[in-house]
């Protein structure tokens, strides 16, 4: 059963990865670059400041940093615990795929920390900013999906790695947003 799922995951990866063309490579490399999200993070900090004020925004940013640290730590735990090869190290797909990046990254890829962190941030801020900025959740979800897909497009993660990362990110984003809401009245700011 698991072998069949993993084989289907590889087949889906090859379909999605091979949809790419050199025309779009630059766009997807931009999307996958962690520094390209800095304007999003700055915008979220500004919107948080508008909704919560300076002291609560600083606390919110602290919660976001803790959330990303937890998500990233869990991704590392799974990568070295599960030891699923990234596509570029998997001999059953290496010759059939497009590796858009110069390098593949670490040897193991389950689950995608990029997808997990981005979805965690999207979920966290969607929950906390929804009252004042109603459509923020849709924009952040689109952003998170684009980042997640970029990992398949450039050839460094299988779809299951990305989907698992998104689910973990969704859970961590929800959990940390609820913790922030719970902690906020108890902290004097």
Rosetta silent file (secondary structure, phi, psi, omega in degrees, C-alpha in Angstrom):
SEQUENCE: XXXXXXXXXXXXXXXXXXXXXXXXXXXXXXXXXXXXXXXXXXXXXXXXXXXXXXXXXXXXXXXXXXXXXXXXXXXXXXXXXXXXXXXXXXXXXXXXXXXXXXXXXXXXXXXXXXXXXXXXXXXXXXXXXXXXXXXXXXXXXXXXXXXXXXXXXXXXXXXXXXXXXXXXXXXXXXXXXXXXXXXXXXXXX
SCORE:     score description
SCORE:     0.000 S_00000001
   1 L     0.000  -50.164  179.073    0.000    0.000    0.000 S_00000001
   2 H   -65.228  -40.695  179.105    2.739    2.467    0.995 S_00000001
   3 H   -61.210  -39.834  179.306    4.888    1.412   -1.963 S_00000001
   4 H   -66.076  -42.380  177.922    1.972    2.041   -4.321 S_00000001
   5 H   -61.611  -44.927  179.577    1.356    5.501   -2.803 S_00000001
   6 H   -65.281  -36.709  177.172    5.034    6.413   -3.134 S_00000001
   7 H   -66.245  -42.149  177.303    5.085    5.207   -6.750 S_00000001
   8 H   -64.992  -35.819  177.083    2.019    7.323   -7.560 S_00000001
   9 H   -62.558  -42.749  178.053    3.701   10.263   -5.830 S_00000001
  10 H   -64.383  -40.522  179.491    6.749    9.847   -8.081 S_00000001
  11 H   -65.737  -42.154  177.334    4.550    9.664  -11.172 S_00000001
  12 H   -64.608  -40.549  176.862    2.670   12.827  -10.162 S_00000001
  13 H   -55.926  -49.167 -177.525    5.994   14.529   -9.462 S_00000001
  14 H   -61.831  -38.356  177.303    7.247   13.738  -12.959 S_00000001
  15 H   -63.475  -52.062 -176.145    4.060   15.104  -14.526 S_00000001
  16 H   -67.578  -42.563 -178.605    4.123   18.342  -12.512 S_00000001
  17 H   -65.955  -38.341 -177.444    7.878   18.849  -12.707 S_00000001
  18 L   -82.419   -0.828  171.074    7.979   18.274  -16.463 S_00000001
  19 L   -71.121  -19.518 -175.718    5.254   20.858  -17.078 S_00000001
  20 L   -67.862  154.097  175.075    8.000   23.427  -16.562 S_00000001
  21 L  -137.524  160.356  179.132    9.733   25.331  -19.327 S_00000001
  22 H   -59.072  -28.183  179.119   12.770   27.594  -19.396 S_00000001
  23 H   -59.824  -37.483 -176.147   10.376   30.500  -19.932 S_00000001
  24 H   -97.637   -8.211 -175.813    8.929   30.012  -16.434 S_00000001
  25 H   -55.880  -43.612 -179.156   12.058   28.837  -14.610 S_00000001
  26 H   -61.359  -41.947  178.486   13.019   32.347  -13.478 S_00000001
  27 H   -60.988  -47.751 -176.846    9.579   32.988  -11.994 S_00000001
  28 H   -71.486  -30.302  173.727    9.571   29.737  -10.018 S_00000001
  29 H   -67.447  -36.987  175.694   13.146   30.251   -8.848 S_00000001
  30 H   -64.020  -45.821 -178.143   12.064   33.668   -7.585 S_00000001
  31 H   -62.375  -37.018 -175.928    9.047   32.151   -5.818 S_00000001
  32 H   -81.556  -16.167  179.673   11.128   29.472   -4.101 S_00000001
  33 L   -70.828  123.943 -175.407   13.805   31.910   -2.932 S_00000001
  34 H   -62.223  -26.889 -179.315   13.227   32.611    0.768 S_00000001
  35 H   -75.072  -19.629  179.119   14.301   36.235    0.368 S_00000001
  36 H   -70.344  -15.581  179.281   11.535   36.928   -2.166 S_00000001
  37 H   -88.535   -4.092 -179.175    8.997   36.614    0.673 S_00000001
  38 H   -55.673  -43.399  177.014   10.501   39.477    2.687 S_00000001
  39 H   -59.975  -33.802  176.759    7.979   42.001    1.260 S_00000001
  40 H   -65.142  -47.453 -179.545    5.151   39.672    2.368 S_00000001
  41 H   -61.776  -41.407  178.879    6.605   39.439    5.880 S_00000001
  42 H   -64.807  -40.391  177.725    7.059   43.206    6.061 S_00000001
  43 H   -64.097  -40.713  178.611    3.468   43.732    4.894 S_00000001
  44 H   -65.795  -38.261  176.633    2.189   41.293    7.522 S_00000001
  45 H   -63.636  -42.296  179.096    4.159   43.118   10.219 S_00000001
  46 H   -64.501  -45.769  179.242    2.668   46.428    9.050 S_00000001
  47 H   -63.990  -36.602  176.880   -0.883   45.057    8.963 S_00000001
  48 H   -64.476  -42.317  177.376   -0.351   43.538   12.414 S_00000001
  49 H   -60.620  -42.156  178.901    0.830   46.906   13.688 S_00000001
  50 H   -63.885  -35.570 -178.555   -2.304   48.556   12.262 S_00000001
  51 H   -85.300  -40.408 -168.320   -4.535   46.007   13.968 S_00000001
  52 H  -110.394  -17.485 -174.325   -2.694   45.336   17.228 S_00000001
  53 L    86.979  172.697 -171.586   -0.318   48.251   17.903 S_00000001
  54 H   -65.499  -51.976 -174.439    3.435   48.068   18.498 S_00000001
  55 H   -64.368  -43.266  179.535    3.700   45.980   21.692 S_00000001
  56 H   -68.702  -33.588  177.292    1.192   43.337   20.607 S_00000001
  57 H   -66.278  -40.224  177.135    2.802   43.181   17.163 S_00000001
  58 H   -62.393  -40.101  176.064    6.204   42.530   18.728 S_00000001
  59 H   -65.151  -41.750  178.954    4.636   39.710   20.752 S_00000001
  60 H   -61.428  -42.459  178.431    2.934   38.405   17.620 S_00000001
  61 H   -64.273  -38.655  175.559    6.263   38.399   15.768 S_00000001
  62 H   -60.321  -44.669  176.986    7.827   36.470   18.657 S_00000001
  63 H   -61.365  -40.905  179.690    5.047   33.860   18.368 S_00000001
  64 H   -63.918  -40.938  178.292    5.611   33.695   14.590 S_00000001
  65 H   -64.083  -43.729  177.361    9.350   33.133   15.087 S_00000001
  66 H   -62.234  -39.086  179.684    8.654   30.371   17.621 S_00000001
  67 H   -64.100  -45.713  179.773    6.145   28.822   15.196 S_00000001
  68 H   -65.857  -39.073  177.523    8.620   28.807   12.306 S_00000001
  69 H   -61.586  -43.389  179.326   11.324   27.396   14.575 S_00000001
  70 H   -66.302  -43.836 -179.723    8.984   24.593   15.670 S_00000001
  71 H   -64.001  -45.680  179.068    7.860   23.830   12.103 S_00000001
  72 H   -63.473  -42.065  178.513   11.430   23.848   10.820 S_00000001
  73 H   -61.950  -42.150  178.331   12.607   21.656   13.694 S_00000001
  74 H   -66.260  -37.577  177.225    9.875   19.116   13.023 S_00000001
  75 H   -61.456  -44.610  178.179   10.774   19.121    9.316 S_00000001
  76 H   -63.022  -41.987  178.079   14.400   18.348   10.176 S_00000001
  77 H   -57.526  -46.745 -179.621   13.295   15.622   12.582 S_00000001
  78 H   -68.975  -40.178 -178.802   11.201   13.982    9.858 S_00000001
  79 H   -58.421  -45.212 -177.854   13.842   14.421    7.141 S_00000001
  80 H   -84.706  -21.747  176.736   16.437   12.544    9.139 S_00000001
  81 H   -79.537  -46.140 -178.606   13.934   10.154   10.739 S_00000001
  82 H   -81.723  -38.000  179.871   12.105    9.124    7.542 S_00000001
  83 L    56.542   44.670  174.066   15.107    9.582    5.224 S_00000001
  84 L   -82.167  127.013 -178.528   13.075    9.842    2.032 S_00000001
  85 E   -64.703  144.960  169.854   15.362   10.848   -0.800 S_00000001
  86 L   -68.823  157.906 -178.469   14.766   14.084   -2.651 S_00000001
  87 H   -53.619  -40.422 -176.252   13.836   13.529   -6.320 S_00000001
  88 H   -70.880  -11.923  175.120   17.301   14.506   -7.554 S_00000001
  89 H  -104.928   -4.467 -177.557   18.842   11.760   -5.391 S_00000001
  90 L   -92.564  108.986 -174.047   16.216    9.142   -6.298 S_00000001
  91 L   -61.547  -19.320 -179.365   17.606    7.058   -9.169 S_00000001
  92 L   -77.317  -13.173  179.418   14.101    6.059  -10.298 S_00000001
  93 L  -127.394  -13.963 -172.454   13.286    9.655  -11.336 S_00000001
  94 H   -53.115  -44.913 -176.459   16.618   11.477  -11.686 S_00000001
  95 H   -74.500  -15.922 -174.512   16.978   10.888  -15.424 S_00000001
  96 H  -103.356   -7.450 -172.458   13.348   11.847  -16.143 S_00000001
  97 L  -103.631  169.397  173.291   13.045   15.073  -14.149 S_00000001
  98 L  -107.425  120.963  171.546   14.028   18.712  -14.534 S_00000001
  99 L  -102.206  108.830 -174.343   16.324   20.090  -11.820 S_00000001
 100 L   -83.391  -33.637  178.858   16.022   23.844  -12.208 S_00000001
 101 L   -73.765  159.535  175.351   18.275   24.768   -9.277 S_00000001
 102 L   -67.475  -32.851  179.908   22.048   24.552   -9.410 S_00000001
 103 L  -136.026  161.861 -175.172   21.985   22.137   -6.487 S_00000001
 104 L   -90.328  -21.623 -173.744   19.399   19.883   -4.955 S_00000001
 105 L    96.199 -163.095 -179.861   19.939   20.640   -1.287 S_00000001
 106 L   -60.237  164.716 -174.778   20.199   18.044    1.436 S_00000001
 107 L   -68.244  -32.916 -173.957   19.800   14.382    0.599 S_00000001
 108 E  -108.378  149.687 -173.045   16.421   13.934    2.316 S_00000001
 109 L  -133.752    6.834 -178.680   13.195   15.792    1.637 S_00000001
 110 L  -101.759  117.034    0.513   10.282   14.544    3.740 S_00000001
 111 L  -105.594  168.305 -176.173    8.604   16.898    4.568 S_00000001
 112 L   -70.861  114.668  177.059    9.133   20.232    2.821 S_00000001
 113 H   -67.458  -35.154  176.947   10.116   22.889    5.368 S_00000001
 114 H   -57.754  -50.380 -178.886    9.438   25.598    2.755 S_00000001
 115 H   -64.907  -41.589 -179.903    5.850   24.400    2.347 S_00000001
 116 H   -64.349  -49.002 -178.819    5.405   23.905    6.096 S_00000001
 117 H   -64.071  -43.294 -178.217    6.778   27.293    7.118 S_00000001
 118 H   -65.882  -43.263  178.995    4.908   29.202    4.434 S_00000001
 119 H   -68.049  -35.193  177.149    1.584   27.537    5.219 S_00000001
 120 H   -62.276  -46.636  178.909    2.148   28.087    8.944 S_00000001
 121 H   -62.567  -44.848 -179.543    2.724   31.813    8.368 S_00000001
 122 H   -60.664  -44.806 -179.065   -0.273   32.021    6.019 S_00000001
 123 H   -67.873  -47.417 -179.066   -2.580   30.274    8.502 S_00000001
 124 H   -55.251  -53.389 -177.415   -1.292   32.161   11.544 S_00000001
 125 H   -74.375  -30.243  175.709   -1.735   35.607   10.031 S_00000001
 126 H   -60.387  -44.099 -179.806   -4.995   34.704    8.275 S_00000001
 127 H   -67.759  -44.074 -172.925   -6.549   33.832   11.624 S_00000001
 128 H   -79.732  -21.407 -177.431   -5.131   36.829   13.479 S_00000001
 129 H  -109.602    0.925 -172.450   -5.808   39.475   10.831 S_00000001
 130 L   -63.628  -29.919 -176.951   -9.131   38.266    9.408 S_00000001
 131 L   -67.418  -39.570 -177.598  -11.326   40.662   11.403 S_00000001
 132 L   -95.361  -31.029 -177.241   -9.775   43.824   10.020 S_00000001
 133 L  -122.178   84.117 -167.034   -8.373   42.521    6.716 S_00000001
 134 L   -59.128  -36.543 -173.945  -11.090   40.193    5.423 S_00000001
 135 L   -98.250    7.805 -177.891   -9.437   38.890    2.249 S_00000001
 136 H   -60.824  -35.789 -178.479   -5.949   38.414    3.651 S_00000001
 137 H   -61.574  -40.776  179.934   -6.504   34.669    4.034 S_00000001
 138 H   -66.002  -44.911  179.727   -7.140   34.134    0.320 S_00000001
 139 H   -62.675  -43.181 -179.585   -4.039   36.106   -0.666 S_00000001
 140 H   -68.871  -35.150  177.205   -1.873   34.257    1.846 S_00000001
 141 H   -65.144  -43.464  177.630   -3.236   30.877    0.762 S_00000001
 142 H   -60.615  -45.036  178.437   -2.401   31.639   -2.881 S_00000001
 143 H   -58.704  -47.033 -178.884    1.099   32.721   -1.813 S_00000001
 144 H   -63.347  -39.479  179.315    1.592   29.518    0.228 S_00000001
 145 H   -66.943  -40.882  178.076    0.400   27.312   -2.645 S_00000001
 146 H   -62.492  -44.007  177.953    2.743   29.048   -5.105 S_00000001
 147 H   -61.924  -45.253 -178.569    5.707   28.551   -2.760 S_00000001
 148 H   -61.401  -47.097 -179.594    4.741   24.918   -2.221 S_00000001
 149 H   -64.491  -32.673 -179.512    4.382   24.189   -5.934 S_00000001
 150 H   -57.915  -30.828 -178.939    7.700   25.894   -6.640 S_00000001
 151 H   -68.288  -33.295  175.536    9.421   23.112   -4.694 S_00000001
 152 H   -75.792  -46.199 -177.303    8.023   20.505   -7.111 S_00000001
 153 H   -55.347  -46.896 -175.581    8.634   22.681  -10.166 S_00000001
 154 L   -79.314  -10.211  171.678   12.324   23.198   -9.426 S_00000001
 155 L    95.703   21.436 -176.022   12.757   19.473   -8.686 S_00000001
 156 L  -108.665   -6.295  178.193   13.631   19.327   -4.983 S_00000001
 157 L  -145.121  145.905  170.976   10.476   17.781   -3.457 S_00000001
 158 L   -78.746  157.281  179.158    7.883   15.176   -4.301 S_00000001
 159 H   -56.080  -37.920  179.519    4.191   16.245   -4.076 S_00000001
 160 H   -65.366  -35.111  175.479    3.675   14.182   -0.918 S_00000001
 161 H   -61.170  -43.909 -177.606    6.583   16.022    0.750 S_00000001
 162 H   -70.073  -47.122 -179.576    4.941   19.325   -0.142 S_00000001
 163 H   -61.822  -44.031  178.070    1.406   18.293    0.811 S_00000001
 164 H   -60.833  -42.901  177.019    2.589   16.908    4.162 S_00000001
 165 H   -60.171  -40.962  179.573    4.479   20.134    4.820 S_00000001
 166 H   -65.376  -40.820  178.786    1.376   22.177    4.052 S_00000001
 167 H   -64.683  -45.487  177.506   -0.758   20.093    6.435 S_00000001
 168 H   -60.595  -44.286  178.806    1.848   20.407    9.216 S_00000001
 169 H   -61.316  -41.249  177.037    2.080   24.149    8.536 S_00000001
 170 H   -59.594  -45.450 -179.808   -1.698   24.482    8.685 S_00000001
 171 H   -65.515  -45.383  179.998   -1.760   22.734   12.057 S_00000001
 172 H   -67.273  -39.713  177.697    1.139   24.742   13.496 S_00000001
 173 H   -61.153  -44.585  178.772   -0.286   28.032   12.179 S_00000001
 174 H   -63.837  -47.249 -178.118   -3.665   27.266   13.750 S_00000001
 175 H   -60.522  -47.675 -177.674   -2.084   26.125   17.039 S_00000001
 176 H   -70.757  -31.626  174.771    0.177   29.170   17.418 S_00000001
 177 H   -65.219  -42.770  178.593   -2.640   31.571   16.479 S_00000001
 178 H   -65.929  -39.171  176.975   -4.815   30.004   19.190 S_00000001
 179 H   -63.715  -40.299  177.663   -1.920   30.186   21.675 S_00000001
 180 H   -62.996  -46.556  179.963   -1.431   33.878   20.823 S_00000001
 181 H   -62.355  -39.202  179.246   -5.143   34.602   21.290 S_00000001
 182 H   -68.134  -41.864 -175.343   -5.106   32.674   24.586 S_00000001
 183 H   -77.382  -28.276 -172.512   -1.946   34.376   25.891 S_00000001
 184 H   -54.337  -48.697 -179.407   -2.781   37.916   24.825 S_00000001
 185 L   -69.167  -18.260 -176.190   -5.203   38.808   27.670 S_00000001
 186 L   -89.150  -11.081 -178.609   -2.848   37.321   30.259 S_00000001
 187 L  -106.416  129.034  178.413    0.137   39.463   29.289 S_00000001
 188 L   -81.566  119.153  178.285    0.264   43.092   30.330 S_00000001
 189 L  -124.473    0.000    0.000    1.297   45.236   27.402 S_00000001
